[in-house]
Amino acid sequence: MEDERLVEWINPIYLDVGVVSDIRERFEDESEIELQDFLLEEKYDQVVKALRDSSLHWQTIGPANKRHYERACPDTTQAVLRELSDILKSTSMFKLLRTLTGLDLADTPLTAEEDDKVEDEQEEERPSPVNPRCRSEIRRWRHGSYTLVHDTDPEKAEYALDAMLFCGCEGWNSDQWGGFTSYLANEEDEELLSVHPLANSLALVYRDMDTLKFVKHVNYRSVNDSASSHTGQGFCDFHNVYYE
């Protein structure tokens, strides 16, 4: 049943054996890849519409010395958003990612709320009762949003595959406005990689425990007169972190 859902949602090119083999070879060489037009166009349009619906509520995520962005409240998400979130955490998706990347990913999901609990316990130096294998959230980035590198980031504890599916960022100028994800080598200023939001693109990045990341502050230019009405609302991503 879950395999059928992948067929209903994902561009068939990424389910083709030959294409998958090429993607895996490139990923094994570079540890990152961007899969453009990842969702079927009809499904992508439905997702963007639901993300911009006024019935969807957003929770501001902090604290300010670590991050400032918005997370979709699960109890207000429309069915199409819940379905996509479920697919990205499904056993079939884990299998697809293993095939695309060659990574031996576990398949136990962790909700965003459980992830917050894990981080709190790490900061208080208490052992965590949860062994996270996948974290998932829907994030919104707009004027004032950012994340910072910090010592208590639980993502530094393990090797991980970051997956960011960008939505609603047509016309977004990340070079001028911010909102891109920057990867850095620990204790160095050298940028290893920057991932810029691209509509309906799934960015996959494998990182080790010496790799740090942050999202560049979204500045005032994103809401100035040259920005269109929809870019002024920011953009969203389905953010999943998969652990080996």
Coordinates of N, CA and C in Angstrom, one line a residue:
M1 N 0.8 -1.2 0.0 CA 0.0 0.0 0.0 C 0.9 1.3 0.0
E2 N 2.0 1.3 0.8 CA 2.8 2.4 0.9 C 3.6 2.6 -0.5
D3 N 3.9 1.5 -1.1 CA 4.6 1.6 -2.4 C 3.7 2.3 -3.4
E4 N 2.4 2.0 -3.3 CA 1.4 2.6 -4.2 C 1.4 4.1 -4.0
R5 N 1.5 4.5 -2.7 CA 1.5 6.0 -2.4 C 2.7 6.7 -3.0
L6 N 3.8 6.0 -3.0 CA 5.0 6.7 -3.6 C 4.7 6.9 -5.1
V7 N 4.1 6.0 -5.8 CA 3.8 6.1 -7.2 C 2.8 7.2 -7.4
E8 N 1.8 7.4 -6.4 CA 0.8 8.5 -6.6 C 1.4 9.8 -6.3
W9 N 2.5 9.9 -5.6 CA 3.0 11.2 -5.2 C 4.3 11.6 -5.9
I10 N 5.2 10.7 -6.1 CA 6.6 11.0 -6.5 C 6.8 10.9 -8.0
N11 N 7.6 11.9 -8.6 CA 7.9 11.9 -10.0 C 8.5 10.5 -10.3
P12 N 7.9 9.8 -11.3 CA 8.3 8.5 -11.7 C 9.8 8.3 -12.1
I13 N 10.4 9.4 -12.4 CA 11.8 9.3 -12.8 C 12.6 8.9 -11.6
Y14 N 12.2 9.2 -10.4 CA 13.0 8.9 -9.2 C 12.7 7.5 -8.7
L15 N 11.8 6.8 -9.4 CA 11.5 5.4 -9.1 C 12.0 4.5 -10.2
D16 N 12.7 5.1 -11.2 CA 13.3 4.3 -12.3 C 14.6 3.7 -11.8
V17 N 14.8 2.4 -12.1 CA 16.0 1.7 -11.6 C 17.3 2.4 -12.1
G18 N 17.3 2.7 -13.4 CA 18.5 3.3 -14.0 C 18.8 4.6 -13.5
V19 N 17.8 5.5 -13.3 CA 18.0 6.8 -12.8 C 18.5 6.7 -11.3
V20 N 17.8 5.9 -10.6 CA 18.2 5.7 -9.1 C 19.7 5.3 -9.0
S21 N 20.1 4.4 -9.9 CA 21.5 4.0 -9.9 C 22.5 5.1 -10.1
D22 N 22.1 6.0 -11.1 CA 23.0 7.2 -11.3 C 23.0 8.1 -10.1
I23 N 21.8 8.3 -9.5 CA 21.7 9.2 -8.4 C 22.6 8.7 -7.2
R24 N 22.5 7.4 -7.0 CA 23.3 6.8 -5.9 C 24.8 7.0 -6.1
E25 N 25.2 6.8 -7.4 CA 26.6 6.9 -7.7 C 27.1 8.3 -7.4
R26 N 26.3 9.3 -7.8 CA 26.7 10.7 -7.6 C 26.7 11.0 -6.1
F27 N 25.6 10.5 -5.4 CA 25.5 10.8 -4.0 C 26.7 10.2 -3.2
E28 N 27.1 9.0 -3.6 CA 28.2 8.4 -2.9 C 29.5 9.2 -3.1
D29 N 29.6 9.9 -4.2 CA 30.8 10.7 -4.5 C 30.8 12.0 -3.8
E30 N 29.6 12.6 -3.7 CA 29.5 14.0 -3.2 C 28.8 14.2 -1.9
S31 N 28.1 13.2 -1.4 CA 27.4 13.2 -0.1 C 26.2 14.2 -0.2
E32 N 25.8 14.6 -1.3 CA 24.6 15.5 -1.4 C 24.1 15.5 -2.8
I33 N 22.8 15.8 -2.9 CA 22.2 15.8 -4.3 C 20.9 16.6 -4.2
E34 N 20.4 17.2 -5.3 CA 19.2 17.9 -5.3 C 18.3 17.2 -6.3
L35 N 17.1 16.7 -5.9 CA 16.2 16.1 -6.8 C 15.1 17.0 -7.2
Q36 N 15.2 17.6 -8.3 CA 14.2 18.6 -8.8 C 12.9 18.0 -9.3
D37 N 11.8 18.8 -9.2 CA 10.5 18.3 -9.6 C 10.2 16.9 -8.9
F38 N 10.4 16.9 -7.6 CA 10.4 15.6 -6.9 C 8.9 15.1 -6.8
L39 N 8.0 15.9 -6.5 CA 6.6 15.5 -6.4 C 5.9 15.7 -7.8
L40 N 4.9 14.9 -8.0 CA 4.1 15.1 -9.2 C 3.5 16.5 -9.1
E41 N 3.4 17.2 -10.3 CA 2.9 18.6 -10.3 C 1.6 18.8 -9.6
E42 N 0.6 17.9 -9.9 CA -0.7 18.1 -9.3 C -0.6 18.0 -7.8
K43 N 0.2 17.1 -7.3 CA 0.3 16.9 -5.8 C 1.0 18.1 -5.2
Y44 N 2.1 18.6 -5.9 CA 2.8 19.7 -5.4 C 1.9 20.9 -5.3
D45 N 1.1 21.2 -6.3 CA 0.2 22.3 -6.3 C -0.8 22.2 -5.1
Q46 N -1.3 21.0 -4.8 CA -2.2 20.8 -3.7 C -1.5 21.2 -2.4
V47 N -0.3 20.7 -2.3 CA 0.5 21.0 -1.0 C 0.7 22.5 -0.8
V48 N 1.1 23.2 -1.8 CA 1.4 24.6 -1.7 C 0.1 25.3 -1.3
K49 N -1.0 25.0 -1.9 CA -2.3 25.6 -1.6 C -2.7 25.4 -0.1
A50 N -2.4 24.2 0.4 CA -2.7 23.9 1.8 C -1.8 24.6 2.7
L51 N -0.6 24.8 2.3 CA 0.4 25.5 3.2 C 0.0 27.0 3.3
R52 N -0.6 27.5 2.3 CA -1.0 28.9 2.3 C -2.4 29.2 2.8
D53 N -3.1 28.1 3.2 CA -4.5 28.3 3.7 C -4.5 28.9 5.1
S54 N -5.4 29.8 5.3 CA -5.4 30.6 6.5 C -5.8 29.7 7.7
S55 N -6.4 28.5 7.5 CA -6.8 27.6 8.6 C -5.6 26.9 9.2
L56 N -4.4 26.9 8.5 CA -3.2 26.3 9.0 C -2.6 27.2 10.0
H57 N -2.4 26.8 11.3 CA -1.8 27.6 12.3 C -0.3 27.2 12.4
W58 N 0.5 28.2 12.8 CA 1.9 28.1 12.9 C 2.4 28.4 14.3
Q59 N 3.3 27.6 14.8 CA 3.9 27.8 16.1 C 5.3 28.4 16.0
T60 N 5.6 29.5 16.7 CA 7.0 30.0 16.6 C 7.9 29.2 17.5
I61 N 9.0 28.8 16.9 CA 10.0 27.9 17.5 C 11.2 28.7 17.9
G62 N 11.6 28.6 19.2 CA 12.8 29.3 19.7 C 13.7 28.3 20.5
P63 N 14.5 28.7 21.4 CA 14.7 30.1 21.9 C 15.5 31.0 20.9
A64 N 15.4 32.3 21.0 CA 16.0 33.2 20.1 C 17.5 33.1 19.9
N65 N 18.2 32.5 20.9 CA 19.6 32.4 20.8 C 20.0 31.1 20.1
K66 N 19.0 30.4 19.6 CA 19.3 29.2 18.8 C 18.6 29.2 17.5
R67 N 17.3 29.7 17.5 CA 16.5 29.6 16.3 C 15.3 30.5 16.4
H68 N 14.8 30.8 15.2 CA 13.5 31.5 15.2 C 12.9 31.2 13.8
Y69 N 11.9 30.3 13.8 CA 11.1 30.0 12.6 C 9.8 29.5 13.1
E70 N 8.9 29.1 12.1 CA 7.6 28.6 12.4 C 7.4 27.2 12.0
R71 N 6.7 26.5 12.9 CA 6.4 25.1 12.6 C 4.9 24.9 12.5
A72 N 4.4 24.1 11.5 CA 3.0 23.9 11.3 C 2.5 23.1 12.5
C73 N 1.3 23.5 13.0 CA 0.7 22.8 14.1 C -0.1 21.6 13.5
P74 N 0.3 20.4 13.9 CA -0.3 19.2 13.3 C -1.8 19.1 13.3
D75 N -2.4 19.6 14.4 CA -3.9 19.5 14.5 C -4.6 20.4 13.6
T76 N -3.9 21.3 12.8 CA -4.6 22.2 11.9 C -4.2 21.9 10.5
T77 N -3.3 20.9 10.2 CA -2.9 20.6 8.9 C -4.0 19.9 8.1
Q78 N -4.1 20.2 6.8 CA -5.1 19.5 6.0 C -4.6 18.1 5.6
A79 N -5.5 17.3 5.2 CA -5.2 15.9 4.9 C -4.1 15.7 3.9
V80 N -4.0 16.6 2.9 CA -2.9 16.5 1.9 C -1.5 16.7 2.6
L81 N -1.4 17.6 3.6 CA -0.1 17.8 4.3 C 0.2 16.6 5.2
R82 N -0.8 16.1 5.8 CA -0.6 14.9 6.7 C -0.2 13.7 5.9
E83 N -0.8 13.6 4.7 CA -0.5 12.4 3.9 C 1.0 12.5 3.4
L84 N 1.4 13.7 3.0 CA 2.8 13.8 2.5 C 3.8 13.6 3.7
S85 N 3.5 14.1 4.8 CA 4.3 13.9 6.0 C 4.4 12.5 6.3
D86 N 3.3 11.8 6.3 CA 3.3 10.3 6.5 C 4.2 9.6 5.5
I87 N 4.1 9.9 4.3 CA 4.8 9.3 3.2 C 6.3 9.5 3.5
L88 N 6.7 10.7 3.8 CA 8.1 11.0 4.0 C 8.7 10.2 5.2
K89 N 7.8 9.7 6.1 CA 8.3 8.9 7.3 C 8.0 7.4 7.1
S90 N 7.5 7.0 6.0 CA 7.0 5.7 5.8 C 8.2 4.7 5.5
T91 N 7.9 3.4 5.7 CA 8.9 2.4 5.5 C 9.3 2.4 4.0
S92 N 8.4 2.7 3.1 CA 8.7 2.7 1.7 C 9.7 3.9 1.4
M93 N 9.5 5.0 2.1 CA 10.4 6.1 1.8 C 11.8 5.8 2.3
F94 N 11.9 5.2 3.5 CA 13.2 4.8 4.0 C 13.9 3.9 3.0
K95 N 13.1 2.9 2.4 CA 13.7 2.0 1.5 C 14.2 2.8 0.2
L96 N 13.4 3.7 -0.2 CA 13.8 4.5 -1.4 C 15.0 5.3 -1.1
L97 N 15.1 5.9 0.1 CA 16.3 6.7 0.4 C 17.5 5.8 0.6
R98 N 17.3 4.6 1.1 CA 18.5 3.7 1.1 C 19.0 3.4 -0.3
T99 N 18.0 3.2 -1.2 CA 18.4 2.9 -2.6 C 19.1 4.1 -3.2
L100 N 18.6 5.3 -3.0 CA 19.1 6.5 -3.6 C 20.5 6.9 -3.0
T101 N 20.7 6.6 -1.8 CA 21.9 7.1 -1.1 C 22.9 6.0 -0.7
G102 N 22.5 4.8 -0.6 CA 23.4 3.7 -0.1 C 23.5 3.7 1.4
L103 N 22.8 4.6 2.1 CA 22.9 4.6 3.5 C 22.0 3.6 4.2
D104 N 22.5 3.1 5.3 CA 21.7 2.1 6.1 C 20.9 2.8 7.1
L105 N 19.7 3.3 6.7 CA 18.9 4.1 7.5 C 17.9 3.2 8.4
A106 N 17.8 3.6 9.6 CA 16.8 3.0 10.5 C 15.4 3.6 10.2
D107 N 14.4 3.1 10.7 CA 13.0 3.5 10.3 C 12.1 3.7 11.4
T108 N 12.6 4.3 12.5 CA 11.7 4.6 13.7 C 11.5 6.1 13.7
P109 N 10.3 6.6 13.4 CA 10.1 8.1 13.3 C 10.1 8.7 14.7
L110 N 10.4 10.0 14.8 CA 10.3 10.8 16.0 C 9.6 12.1 15.7
T111 N 8.6 12.4 16.4 CA 7.8 13.6 16.2 C 8.6 14.8 16.6
A112 N 8.2 16.0 16.1 CA 8.9 17.2 16.4 C 8.8 17.5 17.9
E113 N 7.7 17.1 18.5 CA 7.5 17.4 20.0 C 8.4 16.5 20.8
E114 N 8.6 15.2 20.4 CA 9.6 14.3 21.0 C 11.0 14.8 20.9
D115 N 11.3 15.4 19.7 CA 12.6 15.9 19.4 C 12.9 17.1 20.4
D116 N 12.0 18.0 20.6 CA 12.2 19.0 21.6 C 12.5 18.5 22.9
K117 N 11.8 17.4 23.3 CA 12.0 16.8 24.6 C 13.4 16.2 24.7
V118 N 13.9 15.6 23.7 CA 15.3 15.1 23.6 C 16.3 16.2 23.8
E119 N 16.1 17.3 23.1 CA 17.1 18.4 23.2 C 17.1 19.0 24.6
D120 N 15.9 19.1 25.2 CA 15.8 19.7 26.6 C 16.6 18.8 27.6
E121 N 16.4 17.4 27.4 CA 17.1 16.5 28.3 C 18.6 16.5 28.1
Q122 N 19.0 16.7 26.8 CA 20.5 16.8 26.6 C 21.1 18.0 27.2
E123 N 20.3 19.2 27.2 CA 20.8 20.4 27.8 C 20.9 20.2 29.3
E124 N 20.0 19.4 29.9 CA 20.1 19.2 31.3 C 20.9 18.1 31.7
E125 N 21.7 17.5 30.7 CA 22.6 16.4 30.9 C 21.9 15.2 31.5
R126 N 20.7 14.9 31.1 CA 20.0 13.7 31.5 C 20.0 12.7 30.3
P127 N 20.1 11.4 30.6 CA 20.0 10.5 29.5 C 18.6 10.5 28.8
S128 N 18.6 10.4 27.5 CA 17.3 10.5 26.8 C 16.7 9.1 26.7
P129 N 15.4 9.0 27.0 CA 14.7 7.7 26.8 C 14.3 7.4 25.4
V130 N 14.5 8.3 24.5 CA 14.1 8.2 23.1 C 15.3 8.0 22.2
N131 N 15.3 7.0 21.4 CA 16.4 6.8 20.4 C 15.9 7.3 19.0
P132 N 16.2 8.5 18.7 CA 15.6 9.1 17.4 C 16.2 8.5 16.2
R133 N 15.4 8.0 15.3 CA 15.8 7.6 14.0 C 15.4 8.5 12.9
C134 N 14.3 9.2 13.1 CA 13.8 10.2 12.1 C 13.1 11.3 12.8
R135 N 13.4 12.5 12.5 CA 12.7 13.7 13.0 C 12.0 14.3 11.8
S136 N 10.8 14.9 12.0 CA 10.1 15.4 10.9 C 9.3 16.7 11.4
E137 N 9.3 17.7 10.5 CA 8.4 18.9 10.8 C 8.2 19.6 9.5
I138 N 7.2 20.4 9.5 CA 6.9 21.3 8.4 C 7.3 22.7 8.9
R139 N 8.2 23.4 8.2 CA 8.7 24.7 8.7 C 8.3 25.8 7.7
R140 N 8.1 27.0 8.3 CA 7.9 28.2 7.4 C 9.0 29.2 7.7
W141 N 9.5 29.7 6.6 CA 10.6 30.7 6.7 C 10.2 32.0 6.1
R142 N 10.2 33.1 6.8 CA 9.9 34.4 6.3 C 10.7 35.4 7.1
H143 N 10.4 36.7 6.8 CA 11.2 37.8 7.4 C 11.5 37.6 8.9
G144 N 12.7 37.5 9.3 CA 13.1 37.3 10.7 C 13.5 35.9 11.0
S145 N 13.2 35.0 10.1 CA 13.5 33.6 10.5 C 15.0 33.3 10.3
Y146 N 15.5 32.3 11.2 CA 16.9 31.9 11.1 C 17.1 30.7 12.1
T147 N 18.2 30.1 11.9 CA 18.7 29.2 12.9 C 20.2 29.5 13.1
L148 N 20.7 29.1 14.3 CA 22.1 29.4 14.6 C 22.8 28.1 15.0
V149 N 24.1 28.0 14.8 CA 24.9 26.9 15.3 C 25.0 27.0 16.8
H150 N 24.8 25.9 17.6 CA 24.9 26.0 19.0 C 25.5 24.6 19.5
D151 N 26.1 24.7 20.7 CA 26.8 23.5 21.2 C 25.9 22.4 21.6
T152 N 24.6 22.7 22.0 CA 23.7 21.6 22.5 C 22.8 21.1 21.4
D153 N 23.2 21.3 20.2 CA 22.3 20.8 19.0 C 22.4 19.3 19.0
P154 N 21.2 18.6 19.2 CA 21.2 17.2 19.2 C 21.6 16.6 17.9
E155 N 21.5 17.3 16.8 CA 21.8 16.8 15.5 C 23.3 16.5 15.3
K156 N 24.1 17.1 16.2 CA 25.6 16.9 16.2 C 26.0 15.5 16.7
A157 N 25.0 14.8 17.3 CA 25.4 13.6 18.1 C 25.6 12.4 17.2
E158 N 25.1 12.4 15.9 CA 25.1 11.3 15.1 C 25.3 11.7 13.6
Y159 N 25.7 10.7 12.8 CA 25.7 10.8 11.4 C 24.2 10.9 11.0
A160 N 23.9 11.7 10.0 CA 22.5 11.9 9.6 C 22.4 12.3 8.2
L161 N 21.2 12.0 7.6 CA 20.8 12.5 6.3 C 19.7 13.5 6.4
D162 N 20.1 14.8 6.0 CA 19.1 15.8 6.0 C 18.3 15.8 4.7
A163 N 17.0 15.9 4.8 CA 16.1 16.0 3.6 C 15.2 17.2 3.7
M164 N 15.3 18.1 2.8 CA 14.5 19.3 2.8 C 13.7 19.4 1.5
L165 N 12.4 19.2 1.6 CA 11.5 19.4 0.4 C 10.9 20.8 0.4
F166 N 11.4 21.6 -0.5 CA 11.0 23.0 -0.5 C 9.7 23.2 -1.3
C167 N 8.8 24.1 -0.7 CA 7.5 24.4 -1.3 C 7.2 25.8 -1.2
G168 N 6.6 26.4 -2.3 CA 6.2 27.7 -2.3 C 7.3 28.8 -2.4
C169 N 8.4 28.4 -3.0 CA 9.5 29.4 -3.0 C 9.8 29.8 -4.4
E170 N 8.8 29.7 -5.3 CA 8.9 30.3 -6.7 C 9.3 31.8 -6.6
G171 N 10.3 32.2 -7.3 CA 10.7 33.6 -7.2 C 11.5 34.0 -6.0
W172 N 11.8 33.0 -5.1 CA 12.6 33.4 -3.9 C 14.1 33.6 -4.3
N173 N 14.6 34.7 -3.9 CA 16.0 35.1 -4.2 C 16.8 34.9 -2.9
S174 N 17.3 33.7 -2.7 CA 18.0 33.4 -1.4 C 19.3 34.1 -1.3
D175 N 20.0 34.4 -2.4 CA 21.2 35.2 -2.4 C 21.0 36.6 -1.8
Q176 N 19.9 37.2 -2.1 CA 19.6 38.5 -1.6 C 18.8 38.5 -0.3
W177 N 18.0 37.5 -0.1 CA 17.0 37.6 1.0 C 17.3 36.6 2.1
G178 N 18.2 35.6 1.9 CA 18.5 34.7 2.9 C 17.6 33.5 2.8
G179 N 17.6 32.6 3.9 CA 16.8 31.4 3.9 C 17.4 30.2 3.4
F180 N 18.7 30.3 3.0 CA 19.4 29.1 2.5 C 20.1 28.4 3.7
T181 N 20.4 27.1 3.6 CA 21.0 26.3 4.6 C 22.5 26.2 4.3
S182 N 23.3 26.6 5.3 CA 24.8 26.6 5.1 C 25.4 25.5 6.0
Y183 N 26.3 24.7 5.4 CA 27.0 23.6 6.1 C 28.4 24.0 6.3
L184 N 28.9 23.9 7.5 CA 30.3 24.3 7.9 C 31.0 23.1 8.5
A185 N 32.4 23.2 8.4 CA 33.2 22.2 9.1 C 33.4 22.7 10.5
N186 N 33.3 21.9 11.5 CA 33.4 22.2 12.9 C 34.7 22.9 13.2
E187 N 34.6 24.0 14.0 CA 35.8 24.8 14.4 C 36.5 25.4 13.2
E188 N 35.8 25.6 12.1 CA 36.4 26.2 10.9 C 35.4 27.2 10.3
D189 N 35.8 28.2 9.6 CA 34.9 29.1 9.0 C 34.6 28.7 7.6
E190 N 35.2 27.6 7.1 CA 35.0 27.2 5.7 C 33.6 26.7 5.5
E191 N 32.9 27.2 4.5 CA 31.6 26.7 4.1 C 31.8 25.5 3.2
L192 N 31.2 24.4 3.6 CA 31.3 23.1 2.8 C 30.3 23.1 1.7
L193 N 29.1 23.6 2.0 CA 28.0 23.5 1.1 C 26.9 24.5 1.5
S194 N 26.2 25.1 0.5 CA 25.0 25.8 0.8 C 23.8 25.3 0.0
V195 N 22.7 25.1 0.6 CA 21.5 24.6 -0.1 C 20.5 25.7 -0.2
H196 N 20.1 26.1 -1.4 CA 19.2 27.1 -1.6 C 17.8 26.6 -1.9
P197 N 16.8 27.2 -1.4 CA 15.4 26.7 -1.6 C 15.1 26.8 -3.1
L198 N 14.6 25.7 -3.6 CA 14.1 25.6 -5.0 C 12.8 24.8 -5.0
A199 N 11.8 25.4 -5.6 CA 10.4 24.9 -5.5 C 10.4 23.4 -6.0
N200 N 9.7 22.6 -5.2 CA 9.5 21.2 -5.5 C 10.8 20.4 -5.7
S201 N 11.8 20.8 -4.9 CA 13.1 20.1 -5.0 C 13.4 19.5 -3.6
L202 N 13.8 18.2 -3.7 CA 14.2 17.5 -2.4 C 15.7 17.5 -2.4
A203 N 16.2 18.3 -1.4 CA 17.7 18.3 -1.2 C 18.1 17.3 -0.1
L204 N 19.0 16.4 -0.5 CA 19.6 15.4 0.4 C 21.0 15.7 0.7
V205 N 21.3 15.8 2.0 CA 22.7 16.1 2.4 C 23.1 15.1 3.6
Y206 N 24.2 14.4 3.4 CA 24.7 13.5 4.4 C 25.8 14.3 5.2
R207 N 25.7 14.3 6.5 CA 26.7 15.0 7.3 C 27.2 14.1 8.5
D208 N 28.4 14.4 8.9 CA 29.0 13.7 10.0 C 28.9 14.5 11.2
M209 N 29.5 14.1 12.3 CA 29.4 14.8 13.6 C 30.3 16.0 13.7
D210 N 31.1 16.2 12.7 CA 32.0 17.4 12.6 C 31.4 18.4 11.6
T211 N 30.2 18.2 11.2 CA 29.6 19.2 10.3 C 28.5 19.9 11.0
L212 N 28.5 21.2 10.9 CA 27.5 22.1 11.5 C 26.6 22.7 10.4
K213 N 25.5 23.2 10.8 CA 24.6 23.8 9.8 C 23.8 24.9 10.4
F214 N 23.4 25.9 9.6 CA 22.5 26.9 10.1 C 21.7 27.4 8.9
V215 N 20.6 28.1 9.1 CA 19.8 28.7 8.1 C 20.0 30.2 8.1
K216 N 20.4 30.8 7.0 CA 20.7 32.2 7.0 C 19.5 33.0 7.2
H217 N 19.7 34.1 8.1 CA 18.6 35.0 8.4 C 17.9 35.5 7.2
V218 N 16.5 35.5 7.2 CA 15.7 36.0 6.2 C 15.5 37.5 6.5
N219 N 16.1 38.4 5.6 CA 16.1 39.8 5.9 C 15.0 40.6 5.3
Y220 N 15.0 41.9 5.5 CA 13.9 42.8 5.2 C 13.6 42.8 3.7
R221 N 14.7 42.5 2.9 CA 14.5 42.6 1.4 C 13.4 41.6 0.9
S222 N 13.1 40.6 1.7 CA 12.1 39.6 1.3 C 10.7 40.1 1.3
V223 N 10.5 41.3 1.9 CA 9.2 41.9 2.0 C 9.1 43.3 1.4
N224 N 10.2 43.6 0.7 CA 10.2 45.0 0.1 C 9.3 45.0 -1.2
D225 N 9.3 46.2 -1.8 CA 8.4 46.4 -2.9 C 8.7 45.5 -4.1
S226 N 10.0 45.0 -4.2 CA 10.3 44.2 -5.4 C 9.9 42.7 -5.2
A227 N 9.5 42.4 -3.9 CA 9.1 41.0 -3.7 C 7.6 40.9 -4.0
S228 N 7.3 39.8 -4.6 CA 5.9 39.5 -5.0 C 5.1 39.2 -3.7
S229 N 3.8 39.1 -3.8 CA 2.9 38.9 -2.7 C 3.2 37.5 -2.0
H230 N 3.4 36.5 -2.9 CA 3.6 35.2 -2.3 C 5.0 35.0 -1.7
T231 N 6.0 35.6 -2.3 CA 7.3 35.5 -1.7 C 7.4 36.3 -0.4
G232 N 6.6 37.3 -0.3 CA 6.5 38.1 1.0 C 6.0 37.3 2.1
Q233 N 5.2 36.2 1.8 CA 4.7 35.3 2.8 C 5.8 34.3 3.2
G234 N 6.9 34.3 2.6 CA 7.9 33.3 2.9 C 7.8 32.0 2.1
F235 N 8.5 31.0 2.5 CA 8.4 29.7 1.9 C 8.4 28.6 2.9
C236 N 8.1 27.4 2.6 CA 8.0 26.3 3.5 C 9.0 25.2 3.1
D237 N 9.3 24.3 4.0 CA 9.9 23.0 3.7 C 9.4 21.9 4.6
F238 N 9.4 20.7 4.0 CA 9.2 19.5 4.8 C 10.6 19.1 5.2
H239 N 10.9 19.2 6.5 CA 12.3 18.9 7.0 C 12.3 17.6 7.7
N240 N 13.0 16.7 7.2 CA 13.2 15.4 7.8 C 14.7 15.1 8.0
V241 N 15.0 14.6 9.2 CA 16.4 14.1 9.4 C 16.3 12.6 9.7
Y242 N 17.1 11.9 8.9 CA 17.1 10.4 9.0 C 18.5 10.0 9.6
Y243 N 18.4 9.1 10.5 CA 19.6 8.6 11.2 C 19.9 7.2 10.8
E244 N 21.2 6.9 10.8 CA 21.6 5.5 10.5 C 21.5 4.6 11.7

